[in-house]
Structures are given as C-alpha cells and as structure tokens.
Coordinates of C-alpha atoms in Angstrom, one line a residue:
M531 CA 18.1 61.4 3.3
S532 CA 18.8 57.9 2.0
P533 CA 16.0 55.6 1.1
R534 CA 16.9 53.4 4.0
E535 CA 16.4 56.3 6.4
M536 CA 13.0 57.2 4.7
A537 CA 11.6 53.9 5.5
D538 CA 9.6 54.3 8.8
Q539 CA 9.7 50.9 10.5
D540 CA 6.9 51.8 13.0
G541 CA 4.7 54.4 11.4
P542 CA 2.1 54.4 8.5
E543 CA 5.1 53.4 6.1
Q544 CA 5.8 50.3 7.9
Y545 CA 5.4 48.3 4.7
D546 CA 8.0 50.4 2.7
A547 CA 10.7 47.8 3.1
E548 CA 8.3 45.4 1.1
R549 CA 7.8 48.3 -1.6
Y550 CA 11.5 48.8 -1.8
V551 CA 11.9 45.1 -2.5
L552 CA 9.3 45.2 -5.3
G553 CA 10.4 48.5 -6.8
G554 CA 14.0 47.5 -6.5
C555 CA 13.4 44.3 -8.5
M556 CA 11.7 46.3 -11.3
H557 CA 14.9 48.6 -11.6
Q558 CA 17.3 45.7 -11.0
P559 CA 15.8 42.5 -12.4
K560 CA 19.1 40.6 -12.2
E561 CA 18.7 40.8 -8.4
I562 CA 15.6 38.6 -8.5
P563 CA 17.3 35.2 -8.1
A564 CA 19.2 36.6 -4.8
I565 CA 16.0 38.0 -3.5
R566 CA 14.4 34.6 -3.9
G567 CA 17.1 33.0 -1.9
I568 CA 16.3 35.6 1.1
L569 CA 12.6 35.4 1.1
N570 CA 9.5 33.8 -0.2
R571 CA 5.9 35.2 -1.1
T572 CA 4.5 34.3 2.3
D573 CA 7.1 36.7 4.0
F574 CA 5.2 39.8 2.7
A575 CA 2.6 41.2 5.1
L576 CA 0.4 42.6 2.7
P577 CA -1.6 40.2 0.3
A578 CA -1.4 42.8 -2.6
H579 CA 2.4 42.5 -2.3
E580 CA 2.2 38.7 -2.5
L581 CA 0.3 39.1 -5.9
I582 CA 2.8 41.5 -7.2
W583 CA 5.7 39.4 -6.3
D584 CA 4.2 36.5 -8.0
A585 CA 3.7 38.5 -11.2
I586 CA 7.3 39.9 -11.2
G587 CA 8.6 36.3 -10.9
H588 CA 6.6 35.2 -13.7
L589 CA 7.8 38.0 -15.9
Y590 CA 11.5 37.3 -15.0
D591 CA 11.0 33.5 -15.7
Q592 CA 9.5 34.2 -19.0
G593 CA 12.3 36.5 -20.0
E594 CA 9.9 39.6 -20.3
P595 CA 10.8 43.0 -19.1
V596 CA 10.1 43.8 -15.4
N597 CA 8.7 47.3 -15.3
P598 CA 5.4 49.0 -14.1
I599 CA 3.9 48.8 -17.5
S600 CA 4.6 45.1 -18.0
L601 CA 3.6 44.4 -14.4
R602 CA 0.3 46.1 -15.0
I603 CA -0.4 44.1 -18.1
E604 CA 0.4 40.8 -16.4
L605 CA -1.8 41.7 -13.4
E606 CA -4.8 42.6 -15.7
K607 CA -4.2 39.3 -17.6
R608 CA -4.5 37.5 -14.1
Q609 CA -7.5 39.8 -13.3
E610 CA -5.8 40.7 -10.1
L611 CA -4.8 44.4 -10.9
R612 CA -7.4 45.7 -8.5
R613 CA -6.6 43.4 -5.7
A614 CA -2.9 44.5 -6.0
G615 CA -3.9 48.1 -5.3
G616 CA -4.8 49.2 -8.9
L617 CA -2.9 50.9 -11.6
P618 CA -1.8 54.1 -9.5
Y619 CA -0.4 51.9 -6.6
V620 CA 1.6 49.6 -9.1
A621 CA 2.9 52.7 -10.9
Q622 CA 3.9 54.1 -7.7
L623 CA 6.1 51.1 -6.8
G624 CA 8.4 52.2 -9.7
N625 CA 9.4 55.1 -7.4
Y626 CA 10.9 52.7 -4.8
G627 CA 14.5 51.9 -5.9
G628 CA 17.7 51.4 -4.0
D629 CA 19.1 48.2 -2.6
P630 CA 16.4 45.3 -2.8
A631 CA 18.6 42.8 -1.2
Y632 CA 19.0 44.9 1.8
Y633 CA 15.2 45.4 2.2
A634 CA 14.5 41.7 1.5
H635 CA 16.5 40.9 4.7
E636 CA 14.3 43.4 6.4
V637 CA 11.1 41.8 5.2
R638 CA 12.4 38.4 6.3
R639 CA 13.2 39.7 9.6
R640 CA 9.8 41.1 10.2
A641 CA 8.2 37.8 8.9
D642 CA 10.2 35.7 11.5
L643 CA 9.1 38.0 14.2
R644 CA 5.4 37.5 13.3
A645 CA 6.1 33.8 13.3
E646 CA 7.5 34.0 16.7
A647 CA 4.7 36.1 17.9
D648 CA 2.3 33.5 16.4
L649 CA 4.2 30.8 18.3
G650 CA 3.9 32.6 21.4
R651 CA 0.2 33.1 21.1
R652 CA -0.3 29.3 20.2
I653 CA 1.7 28.5 23.4
V654 CA -0.4 30.7 25.5
Q655 CA -3.6 29.3 24.1
Q656 CA -2.5 25.7 24.6
A657 CA -1.4 26.4 28.2
T658 CA -4.6 28.1 29.2
A659 CA -7.0 25.7 27.4
P660 CA -9.4 23.8 29.8
E661 CA -7.9 20.4 28.7
A662 CA -4.2 21.6 28.8
E663 CA -1.5 19.4 30.0
P664 CA 2.0 20.2 30.9
G665 CA 4.7 19.7 28.1
R666 CA 2.2 19.7 25.1
A667 CA 3.0 23.3 24.1
V668 CA 6.7 22.3 23.8
T669 CA 5.9 20.5 20.6
F670 CA 5.0 23.8 19.1
I671 CA 8.6 25.0 19.7
D672 CA 10.0 21.9 18.1
D673 CA 7.7 22.2 15.0
Y674 CA 8.6 25.9 14.9
L675 CA 12.3 25.2 14.8
K676 CA 12.0 22.5 12.2
R677 CA 9.7 24.7 10.1
Q678 CA 12.3 27.5 10.2
A679 CA 15.1 25.2 9.1
E680 CA 12.9 23.9 6.1
R681 CA 12.0 27.4 5.3
A682 CA 15.5 28.5 5.3
A683 CA 16.4 25.8 2.9
G684 CA 13.4 26.9 0.6
R685 CA 15.0 30.2 0.1
S686 CA 17.8 28.8 -2.2
G687 CA 15.9 30.2 -5.2
D688 CA 15.0 26.7 -6.5
P689 CA 11.2 26.5 -6.8
A690 CA 11.4 22.7 -6.1
D691 CA 13.2 23.3 -2.9
A692 CA 10.5 25.9 -1.8
L693 CA 7.8 23.4 -2.6
L694 CA 9.7 20.8 -0.6
A695 CA 9.9 23.2 2.4
E696 CA 6.1 23.2 2.5
L697 CA 5.7 19.5 3.0
L698 CA 4.5 18.3 6.4
D699 CA 5.1 15.0 8.1
A700 CA 2.6 13.2 10.4
T701 CA 3.8 14.8 13.5
S702 CA 3.7 18.4 12.1
L703 CA -0.1 17.7 11.3
D704 CA -0.8 17.8 15.0
N705 CA 0.3 21.4 15.2
M706 CA -2.1 22.5 12.3
P707 CA -4.9 24.5 13.7
T708 CA -8.2 22.5 13.9
L709 CA -11.7 23.8 12.9
E710 CA -13.2 25.9 15.6
P711 CA -17.0 25.3 16.0
L712 CA -19.3 28.2 15.6
V713 CA -22.7 26.4 15.9
G714 CA -22.3 22.9 17.5
D715 CA -21.1 20.4 15.0
L716 CA -23.0 22.1 12.1
L717 CA -21.1 25.3 11.3
H718 CA -17.3 26.2 11.8
L719 CA -15.1 29.2 11.7
D720 CA -13.0 29.8 8.6
S721 CA -15.2 27.6 6.6
L722 CA -17.6 27.7 3.7
A723 CA -21.0 26.4 4.2
R724 CA -24.4 26.4 2.5
I725 CA -28.1 26.1 3.1
I726 CA -30.2 24.8 0.5
G727 CA -33.8 24.0 0.1
P728 CA -36.8 24.6 -2.3
S729 CA -38.1 28.1 -2.7
G730 CA -40.5 29.1 0.2
H731 CA -39.3 26.3 2.5
M732 CA -38.1 28.5 5.4
K733 CA -34.5 28.7 4.5
S734 CA -34.2 32.4 5.4
F735 CA -36.1 32.0 8.6
V736 CA -33.7 29.1 9.6
T737 CA -30.6 31.5 8.6
I738 CA -32.0 34.3 10.5
D739 CA -32.4 32.2 13.6
L740 CA -28.8 31.0 13.3
A741 CA -27.6 34.7 12.9
G742 CA -29.7 35.9 15.9
H743 CA -28.2 33.0 18.1
V744 CA -24.6 33.7 17.0
G745 CA -25.0 37.5 17.5
T746 CA -26.4 37.1 21.0
G747 CA -24.4 34.2 22.0
M748 CA -27.6 32.0 23.0
K749 CA -27.4 28.4 22.4
W750 CA -29.0 27.4 19.1
H751 CA -31.8 25.0 20.3
G752 CA -29.3 23.1 22.5
H753 CA -26.3 23.5 20.3
Y754 CA -23.1 25.3 21.4
V755 CA -22.8 28.7 19.9
R756 CA -19.6 31.0 19.8
Q757 CA -20.7 34.5 20.0
G758 CA -19.6 37.0 17.5
T759 CA -20.5 39.6 14.9
V760 CA -22.7 38.5 12.0
V761 CA -22.9 40.4 8.6
Y762 CA -26.1 39.4 6.6
L763 CA -26.2 40.3 3.0
V764 CA -29.9 40.4 2.2
A765 CA -29.6 40.1 -1.4
E766 CA -33.1 38.5 -1.9
G767 CA -36.3 39.5 0.3
A768 CA -34.9 42.6 1.9
R769 CA -38.3 44.3 2.5
G770 CA -39.3 41.3 4.7
I771 CA -36.3 41.2 7.0
R772 CA -37.4 43.7 9.4
K773 CA -40.6 41.9 10.3
R774 CA -38.8 38.5 10.7
V775 CA -36.2 40.1 12.9
R776 CA -38.8 41.9 15.2
A777 CA -40.6 38.7 15.6
W778 CA -37.5 36.9 16.5
E779 CA -36.6 39.6 19.2
K780 CA -40.2 39.6 20.6
H781 CA -40.1 35.8 20.9
Y782 CA -36.8 35.7 22.6
G783 CA -37.2 39.0 24.6
V784 CA -33.8 40.2 23.6
R785 CA -32.4 42.5 20.9
M786 CA -30.8 40.9 17.9
D787 CA -27.4 42.4 18.8
N788 CA -24.2 42.1 16.7
V789 CA -26.0 41.3 13.6
L790 CA -25.4 43.8 10.7
F791 CA -27.6 43.7 7.5
L792 CA -26.7 44.9 4.0
P793 CA -30.0 45.0 2.3
R794 CA -28.8 44.7 -1.3
P795 CA -26.7 42.3 -3.3
V796 CA -23.0 42.7 -4.1
Q797 CA -21.9 41.0 -7.3
A798 CA -19.2 38.4 -6.7
M799 CA -17.7 38.9 -10.2
G800 CA -17.9 42.7 -10.0
P801 CA -15.4 45.3 -8.7
E802 CA -17.4 45.9 -5.5
W803 CA -16.7 42.4 -4.3
D804 CA -13.1 43.4 -3.6
T805 CA -14.5 46.4 -1.6
L806 CA -16.6 44.0 0.5
I807 CA -13.6 41.8 1.1
E808 CA -11.6 44.7 2.4
A809 CA -14.5 46.0 4.5
M810 CA -15.1 42.6 6.2
R811 CA -11.3 42.2 6.6
R812 CA -11.5 45.3 8.8
L813 CA -14.7 44.3 10.6
Q814 CA -13.6 40.7 11.1
P815 CA -17.0 39.2 11.8
Q816 CA -17.4 35.5 12.8
M817 CA -20.2 34.9 10.4
I818 CA -21.1 36.2 7.0
V819 CA -24.4 35.3 5.4
I820 CA -25.0 35.6 1.5
D821 CA -28.7 35.2 0.8
T822 CA -28.8 34.0 -1.9
Q823 CA -26.1 32.7 -4.2
A824 CA -28.1 33.5 -7.3
R825 CA -28.5 37.1 -6.4
V826 CA -24.8 37.8 -6.1
S827 CA -23.9 35.9 -9.2
V828 CA -26.1 37.6 -11.8
G829 CA -25.0 36.8 -15.3
V830 CA -23.1 33.7 -14.4
E831 CA -24.2 30.5 -16.2
E832 CA -25.4 28.6 -13.3
N833 CA -24.9 25.2 -15.0
S834 CA -21.4 25.9 -15.9
N835 CA -18.9 24.3 -13.5
T836 CA -16.2 26.8 -14.9
E837 CA -18.1 29.9 -14.2
V838 CA -19.6 28.7 -10.8
G839 CA -16.1 27.7 -9.8
V840 CA -14.9 31.2 -10.2
V841 CA -17.8 32.6 -8.1
I842 CA -17.0 30.0 -5.5
E843 CA -13.4 31.1 -5.6
R844 CA -14.4 34.7 -5.0
I845 CA -16.5 33.6 -2.0
E846 CA -13.4 31.7 -0.8
E847 CA -11.3 34.9 -1.0
L848 CA -13.9 36.5 1.5
R849 CA -13.5 33.5 3.7
R850 CA -9.7 33.6 3.7
A851 CA -9.6 37.5 4.3
T852 CA -11.9 37.1 7.5
E853 CA -11.5 33.5 8.8
A854 CA -15.2 33.6 9.3
C855 CA -17.9 31.1 8.5
V856 CA -19.3 32.1 5.0
L857 CA -22.8 30.7 4.9
V858 CA -24.5 30.8 1.4
V859 CA -28.1 30.3 1.0
H860 CA -29.0 28.5 -2.4
H861 CA -32.1 27.0 -3.9
T862 CA -32.4 23.4 -4.9
G863 CA -33.5 22.4 -8.4
H864 CA -37.0 21.3 -9.3
V865 CA -36.0 17.6 -8.6
G866 CA -34.1 16.0 -5.9
E867 CA -32.3 17.6 -2.9
H868 CA -29.2 18.9 -4.6
G869 CA -28.2 22.6 -5.0
R870 CA -29.5 24.0 -8.2
G871 CA -27.0 24.3 -11.1
A872 CA -23.3 23.2 -11.3
S873 CA -22.2 20.5 -8.9
S874 CA -18.6 21.7 -8.5
A875 CA -19.6 24.1 -5.7
K876 CA -20.4 21.3 -3.2
G877 CA -16.7 20.1 -3.3
A878 CA -15.6 23.4 -1.7
L879 CA -18.0 23.2 1.1
Q880 CA -17.2 22.2 4.8
S881 CA -20.9 21.9 5.6
E882 CA -24.3 21.8 3.8
L883 CA -27.7 21.9 5.4
H884 CA -30.7 20.9 3.6
V885 CA -34.0 22.8 4.7
S886 CA -37.5 21.4 3.9
K887 CA -41.0 21.8 5.2
K888 CA -44.4 19.9 5.4
G889 CA -47.7 21.2 6.3
D890 CA -50.1 23.7 5.1
N891 CA -50.3 26.3 8.0
A892 CA -48.5 27.5 10.9
K893 CA -50.1 25.0 13.2
N894 CA -49.2 21.9 11.6
I895 CA -45.9 22.9 9.5
V896 CA -42.9 21.0 10.4
V897 CA -39.4 22.4 9.3
T898 CA -36.6 19.8 8.9
V899 CA -32.9 20.8 8.8
K900 CA -30.9 17.9 7.4
V901 CA -27.1 17.7 7.4
G902 CA -26.4 17.0 3.7
K903 CA -22.6 17.2 4.1
Q904 CA -20.1 17.5 6.9
K905 CA -16.6 17.2 5.6
D906 CA -14.8 16.4 8.8
D907 CA -17.4 15.5 11.4
E908 CA -20.1 12.9 11.8
E909 CA -23.1 13.9 10.2
T910 CA -25.8 14.6 12.8
G911 CA -29.5 13.5 12.8
D912 CA -32.3 15.6 11.4
I913 CA -33.3 18.7 13.4
Q914 CA -37.0 19.6 13.3
F915 CA -38.9 22.8 14.2
G916 CA -42.4 23.9 14.6
L917 CA -43.6 27.5 13.9
K918 CA -44.9 30.0 16.4
V919 CA -46.9 33.0 15.1
V920 CA -45.8 36.2 16.8
T921 CA -47.7 39.3 16.7
L922 CA -45.9 42.6 16.3
D923 CA -46.5 45.3 19.0
G924 CA -47.9 48.6 17.7
E925 CA -48.3 47.5 14.2
A926 CA -51.5 46.9 12.0
K927 CA -52.5 46.3 8.5
P928 CA -54.8 48.9 6.8
D929 CA -57.7 46.9 7.5
G930 CA -56.8 46.7 11.1
R931 CA -55.6 43.2 11.3
P932 CA -52.4 42.6 13.3
V933 CA -49.0 42.3 11.7
T934 CA -47.5 38.8 12.3
S935 CA -44.5 36.8 11.5
V936 CA -43.2 33.4 12.6
V937 CA -40.3 32.1 14.5
L938 CA -38.9 28.5 15.0
E939 CA -39.6 26.4 17.9
S940 CA -37.5 23.2 18.3
L941 CA -39.5 20.0 18.2
D942 CA -36.3 18.0 19.4
H943 CA -34.6 20.0 22.1
R944 CA -36.2 20.6 25.4
P945 CA -34.8 23.0 28.0
A946 CA -33.1 21.3 31.0
D947 CA -34.9 21.1 34.3
E948 CA -34.8 24.5 36.0
V949 CA -32.6 24.6 39.0
K950 CA -34.5 25.4 42.2
G951 CA -33.8 29.0 43.3
T952 CA -33.2 30.4 39.9
P953 CA -35.3 32.9 38.3
E954 CA -36.5 30.5 35.7
W955 CA -37.5 28.1 38.4
L956 CA -39.5 30.8 40.1
V957 CA -41.3 31.6 36.8
T958 CA -42.4 28.0 36.4
V959 CA -43.7 28.1 40.1
L960 CA -45.6 31.4 39.4
D961 CA -47.1 30.1 36.3
K962 CA -48.3 26.7 37.9
A963 CA -49.8 28.8 40.8
Q964 CA -51.5 31.1 38.3
V965 CA -50.0 34.3 39.9
P966 CA -51.3 37.2 37.7
M967 CA -48.8 38.3 35.0
K968 CA -49.4 42.0 35.8
W969 CA -48.0 41.6 39.4
G970 CA -45.0 43.7 40.0
S971 CA -41.9 42.9 42.1
P972 CA -43.4 44.0 45.6
R973 CA -46.5 41.7 45.1
V974 CA -44.4 38.8 44.2
I975 CA -42.0 39.2 46.9
K976 CA -44.7 39.3 49.3
W977 CA -46.4 36.3 47.8
C978 CA -43.0 34.4 48.0
A979 CA -42.7 35.5 51.8
E980 CA -46.4 34.1 52.4
Y981 CA -45.7 30.7 50.7
G982 CA -42.2 30.2 52.2
I983 CA -40.2 30.6 49.2
Q984 CA -37.0 32.1 50.2
M985 CA -35.1 33.9 47.3
R986 CA -32.9 37.0 46.9
K987 CA -34.8 40.1 45.9
D988 CA -33.0 40.5 42.6
K989 CA -33.7 37.0 41.5
I990 CA -37.4 37.6 42.1
E991 CA -37.2 40.9 40.3
E992 CA -35.6 39.0 37.1
A993 CA -38.4 36.4 37.3
V994 CA -41.0 39.2 37.1
R995 CA -39.1 40.7 34.3
I996 CA -39.1 37.3 32.4
R997 CA -42.8 37.0 32.9
K998 CA -43.6 40.5 31.8
R999 CA -41.7 40.1 28.5
R1000 CA -44.4 37.7 27.4
D1001 CA -47.2 38.6 25.1
S1002 CA -50.1 38.7 27.6
F1003 CA -51.6 36.7 30.4
D1004 CA -53.7 34.8 27.9
E1005 CA -50.6 33.8 25.9
A1006 CA -48.7 32.9 29.0
R1007 CA -51.9 30.7 30.0
D1008 CA -51.7 29.0 26.6
A1009 CA -48.0 28.5 26.9
R1010 CA -48.6 26.7 30.3
N1011 CA -50.9 24.3 28.6
D1012 CA -48.0 23.4 26.4
L1013 CA -45.4 23.1 29.0
P1014 CA -42.6 20.6 28.1
P1015 CA -43.3 17.2 29.7
N1016 CA -40.0 17.2 31.5
L1017 CA -40.3 20.2 33.7
P1018 CA -39.2 19.4 37.3
R1019 CA -41.4 16.6 38.3
D1020 CA -40.7 17.4 41.9
L1021 CA -41.8 20.9 41.6
E1022 CA -45.0 20.3 43.6
T1023 CA -43.1 18.8 46.5
E1024 CA -40.5 21.6 46.5
L1025 CA -43.2 24.2 47.1
P1026 CA -44.0 24.5 50.8
R1027 CA -46.8 22.4 51.6
D1028 CA -47.7 24.5 54.8
Q1029 CA -48.7 27.9 53.7
G1030 CA -48.7 29.5 57.2
G1031 CA -47.0 29.2 60.6
S1032 CA -43.4 28.7 61.6
S1033 CA -41.0 26.4 60.1
R1034 CA -41.3 23.9 63.1
E1035 CA -45.2 23.6 62.5
T1036 CA -44.4 21.8 59.3
N1037 CA -42.8 19.0 61.1
E1038 CA -44.7 19.1 64.4
T1039 CA -48.3 19.3 63.5
P1040 CA -50.5 17.3 61.0
R1041 CA -51.7 20.7 59.7
S1042 CA -48.8 20.7 57.3
D1043 CA -50.6 17.7 55.4
L1044 CA -53.8 19.5 54.7
P1045 CA -54.4 20.1 51.0
P1046 CA -54.1 23.8 50.2
N1047 CA -56.8 23.3 47.6
P1048 CA -60.0 21.6 48.8
G1049 CA -60.1 18.0 47.5
G1050 CA -56.5 18.2 46.4
P1051 CA -53.7 15.8 47.3
P1052 CA -51.3 16.9 50.1
G1053 CA -48.7 19.3 48.8
D1054 CA -50.7 20.5 45.8
V1055 CA -49.4 23.5 43.9
P1056 CA -50.7 26.7 45.6
P1057 CA -54.0 28.0 44.2
R1058 CA -54.1 31.2 42.5
P1059 CA -53.9 33.6 45.2
P1060 CA -56.1 36.6 45.8
S1061 CA -54.8 40.2 45.7
P1062 CA -52.8 40.9 48.7
R1063 CA -54.9 42.5 51.3
P1064 CA -53.7 45.3 53.8
A1065 CA -52.2 43.7 57.1
S1066 CA -54.9 43.4 59.8
K1067 CA -53.8 42.4 63.2
A1068 CA -57.5 42.7 64.5
G1069 CA -58.7 39.1 64.9
G1070 CA -55.4 37.4 64.9
G1071 CA -54.2 39.0 61.6
T1072 CA -50.4 39.5 61.2
E1073 CA -48.4 41.3 58.6
G1074 CA -49.3 39.5 55.4
D1075 CA -52.0 37.5 57.1
P1076 CA -54.9 36.9 54.7
G1077 CA -57.2 36.5 57.5
D1078 CA -59.2 39.6 58.8
Q1079 CA -62.1 39.9 61.1
D1080 CA -65.4 38.5 59.8
A1081 CA -68.2 37.7 62.3
T1082 CA -69.5 35.1 59.8
G1083 CA -66.4 33.2 59.4
P1084 CA -65.3 30.1 61.2
L1085 CA -63.4 30.4 64.4
C1086 CA -59.6 29.7 64.8
T1087 CA -59.2 26.6 66.8
I1088 CA -56.4 28.2 68.7
C1089 CA -57.5 31.7 69.5
D1090 CA -61.3 31.4 69.0
R1091 CA -61.5 34.4 66.6
P1092 CA -63.1 34.4 63.1
I1093 CA -61.0 33.4 60.2
N1094 CA -61.4 35.0 56.8
P1095 CA -63.9 32.7 54.8
D1096 CA -61.6 32.5 51.8
W1097 CA -58.8 31.3 54.0
A1098 CA -60.9 28.7 55.6
Q1099 CA -62.1 27.4 52.1
R1100 CA -58.5 26.5 51.4
G1101 CA -58.5 24.0 54.3
Y1102 CA -57.0 26.1 57.1
D1103 CA -58.6 26.3 60.6
T1104 CA -56.0 28.7 62.3
H1105 CA -54.5 32.1 61.8
L1106 CA -50.9 32.5 60.3
G1107 CA -49.7 33.8 63.7
C1108 CA -51.2 31.4 66.1
D1109 CA -48.8 28.8 67.6
P1110 CA -50.5 25.2 67.8
T1111 CA -47.6 24.2 70.2
T1112 CA -48.2 26.8 72.8
G1113 CA -51.7 27.9 71.9
S1114 CA -50.6 31.5 72.0
H1115 CA -51.6 34.2 69.7
P1116 CA -49.5 37.5 69.0
D1117 CA -52.3 39.7 70.4
R1118 CA -52.8 37.3 73.4
P1119 CA -49.4 35.8 74.4
D1120 CA -50.9 34.3 77.6
H1121 CA -53.9 32.7 75.7
G1122 CA -52.1 29.3 75.7
T1123 CA -51.8 29.2 79.5
E1124 CA -55.7 29.6 79.8
K1125 CA -56.8 27.4 76.8
H1126 CA -54.9 25.3 74.3
H1127 CA -56.2 24.0 71.1
G1128 CA -54.2 21.7 68.9
A1129 CA -54.4 21.9 65.1
A1130 CA -57.0 19.8 63.6

C-alpha cells in the first residue's frame, strides 16, 4: 500500500497529511521552498506541528541539516520539545517520507475547509444574534474572499509577502471577534485578568464568589454572568476552601455546580504545566483561577521582569489553548496598590481588580473591589461588600462551638422589586405577615386562600421551599429587620384588605375598610395568623372559617350567632360565609328574608 493510501483522512490518523509534510521535508529539504509556496504555519491543525514547521524552516534558512536529530536539538534550544510532542514523536516523524508537495496541498485544502466552516458559523451567529440586521453577515463573505486572496499571495515563499498578507485594513477590523463578557464589564473570555490585594484582605473570598456565580450562572451582584465551567487551582490555602464553599452554598441555597478544584499548585515553569494546558484544552472551561501567582512560580525571581515575563507567557499559553478567562490572584507589596514584584505582568492584563478591606470584625468590615485596569472598557466605580457570618450545618469545633465562615453581601446592588404573583413576591408577603417558617405547602396554600391571594400551587410550593432554605425562623426574622428599603412600596395595598367574604363585598360594603389589626390603618399587612383550625360549620363556620361556636364571643351582625373571640379582636363582626347584601347565611339561606343586618 502506498503512503498516500495509508493516510486515513477521517480516522485517528487524520493528521497524517501534516506528518508526511514534515517528515518529507526532513528527507527532502530541497522541497521546503516549494512547500512554503503552498502553505503557511497556520494551515497546520495541530499546534505541535506549527512548532516543528517553524524549527524546520529555521534550520533550512541557517543552512543546517534538517533531520530528526538536528530538529530535536533545535526544539530543545527553544524549550519547545515537550510541547512539540517530545523526543519519541519527533523521531517518529522521520518515518514519514514520500511526496511532501502532494500532502502540502492536502493540508492546505483542509485548512481552507476549516476556514469556510468558521465563516459559516460566524454568519449563523451574526444572523441569529438579538441585534441582527439583514445584510451585515455579507461583509464576512467579502472579508473572507479578500483574506483568501491575500493568503494565497503570502504563499509565494517570500517571508515579507507572508507578513504583508497578515495586515488588516480598517474595514477588516470590524470582522475581528470582539471580547465576550464573562462577568459584566469586569472579566472577559479569552483574556488574562488579575485580582490583587494585601494578604488577608478577602481576595480569595471575592474570587470564590465570582467562581460560584459563573458556575451556577447567577448574576454577580447585579452584573451579567455567562455560565460555564470553572477550574480553580487552589495553590494556596487549600484546607480552607471546603468551608468557604459550603458557606456560599448555604447562603445562596444552591450547590456550587460546574466549579472544579485542583487543591495543589502546578508550577508554570515545570513540565506539568504542559499537562495542565492539554487537560484544560480538552475540558474547555470558561474560567480558570490561579490562586496564587506566587505559588505557581516558585523559584522565579519575582522582581525580574525577564523571569516574570516568561511566567506570564506560560499563563498566556493556557489562555490561548482554552480561550478562557484566566484569573490570577496575586499579592500587593507592602506599600501602595500595585502587584508585588516586577511590573511587566500588568501590561499583559486585560483586567485588574484591587481588593481591600476596612474594619475589624464581620459586623463592620467593608470589602471594596476597585477596577485598577480595564484595557478596552471604561473603568467602573468601586464595588463594596459587607460580610455575613454563616454557620455550617452539622459541624462543630472540639469545644462545641459552631463552625462558621463568611460570604459577601453587596452594599451597592439591591434586588429589583419583586413582581406580584412570583414566588419571591409571596415570600416577602409571608415574611411581612410573619407566617411561621415551619409551615408546609398545605398550610400556606390554605392561608393564601383565606386572604384572597390567588396563585398557582407550584408557585406557592416554590415560595415555601425558598423560605425553608433559610437558617431558622430567628434568622429569617433578623433578615426581615434588615429588608432592603426598596421592597415593593405598594405591597400592603396589594394584599387583600378584606380578609373574608365574597369579592363584591370589598366594593359594596364599608367592612373592607376595617383594619385587620386593631388600631392599624386600613389595608395593613395581615397579622401573624393562628394555626389553621378544623372547619366548623356550626355557628356560621365554613370551610376555612376561623370562627367557631363560642357562647362568650360577640354575635355576628348578620346571623346573630357567636363569633370566635380571636376573629372579633381583629375587627370583624361577621362570619366569612355571611352575606351582608342579602343577610343570608350558608346554614340559614332564608335568614335574610326574616331579618337583615348590614355590616357595621
């Protein structure tokens, strides 16, 4: 079987055409100029093959022999042998001979197909975007044709022609992909960012909070979040990460999904960093956190721009392989607000956030996140947080004290007013009415029916679940005392002011203006209700009627039967089932024809 027939275009050996180009150039170096006229380095699908092609071209230009041994030496000199596949792979390329020009055309053909597929994806994305307009996607086609012509000209074998082919005019700039936001205007995909701050100033808490919101897709204190996988390299403080995560989960009532932790450092200058790059390339996370820079660059002279520059380049390789936001946590120096050590790292950053705190305990500490750099966007104002102490369930210290941690609570962003009829709105109503936290769905459904709150059963059940996720009734009561000032101001007026009777009673009788709470204004929030009693039709009671027979209670002004004293103390003088218009009662339908009493 010929080498051409051995190259499987669709199977595991789909990159054999590229291997035959590289191996053929080692066997026939005189073919290298012709190959340069057919393809360029970006036509190779595998990054390792790009590195090997560069080394082959350099050896040829220097007049040195082009063979596996010299190629290995050149790659070692560039410190790229491992990234190129290692010594066994480079040696294996020597087994690929044949006709390199033929396979060069095949490599170019596949590169052109990839470019066309990418063009198609860009057109579909443009045409289906929310702000899409007809005709805008056509510019992608024009740019593609122009770039293909320039690219063809660059294959002349002249390096200057190849460089000229990469130049973009002002029109072509519009077709370059823009930065995609990950967290508002603070963090972006395919970018290098850094969080800096003094030791002990809550940098890791801010970072964990960001990671949790990206993983779950929740807005980060009012800022847009694009949900995706997060990989967190806990190179410093690994033992405390579990407690912080559990506190975050309890505070928000959700699991910190899609966040993966590596509880040890990986040295950027070591061989394992290449393994990390390959692992992340396969996983394709949206965000990679390195906590901290110092712990992944052990042995590097921190004040040397040269050595730190190499570390930053290694981190950039991680970014390029994943197109993720790589967020590095770093300490500031003893003086000032700048990152500790060499200043060259800041130039590579797309974003830099500075974290600081003031205060001496959880009750008065204020954590401030300041945007120190935003390369392509306007720098936003400071973001401030308070701390909330969270007690971990089922955990205690040896002396019996509870295990606690803290989470961030925004001091700037307040939640939007709840929309009436949503579970969140009902939670606020139940809290203001002081409905017990332990009540289950049946009780709350019955309570809503009594107070005229009409909602679907599944929404009421969701509101009950939200309330039950809270720490306890006492914590919920404390939270009510600290409710944001911009909760719905018409909440009281939206509650049914008439707690009994038919819908027309509210409009036709003055009874609807009676305060449910003695001494309170009309339409006051319902008082904390007693536990539901069994239905009692005796004495004018109906299903859900809080009134029952009590000889000592006041008489109903319609049916002349006793009213439950608790019900009367709330300002009511009739049973729920009595109709003030007709004077009738469910048990005495003809009562109104004999004696009619209006509502007081």
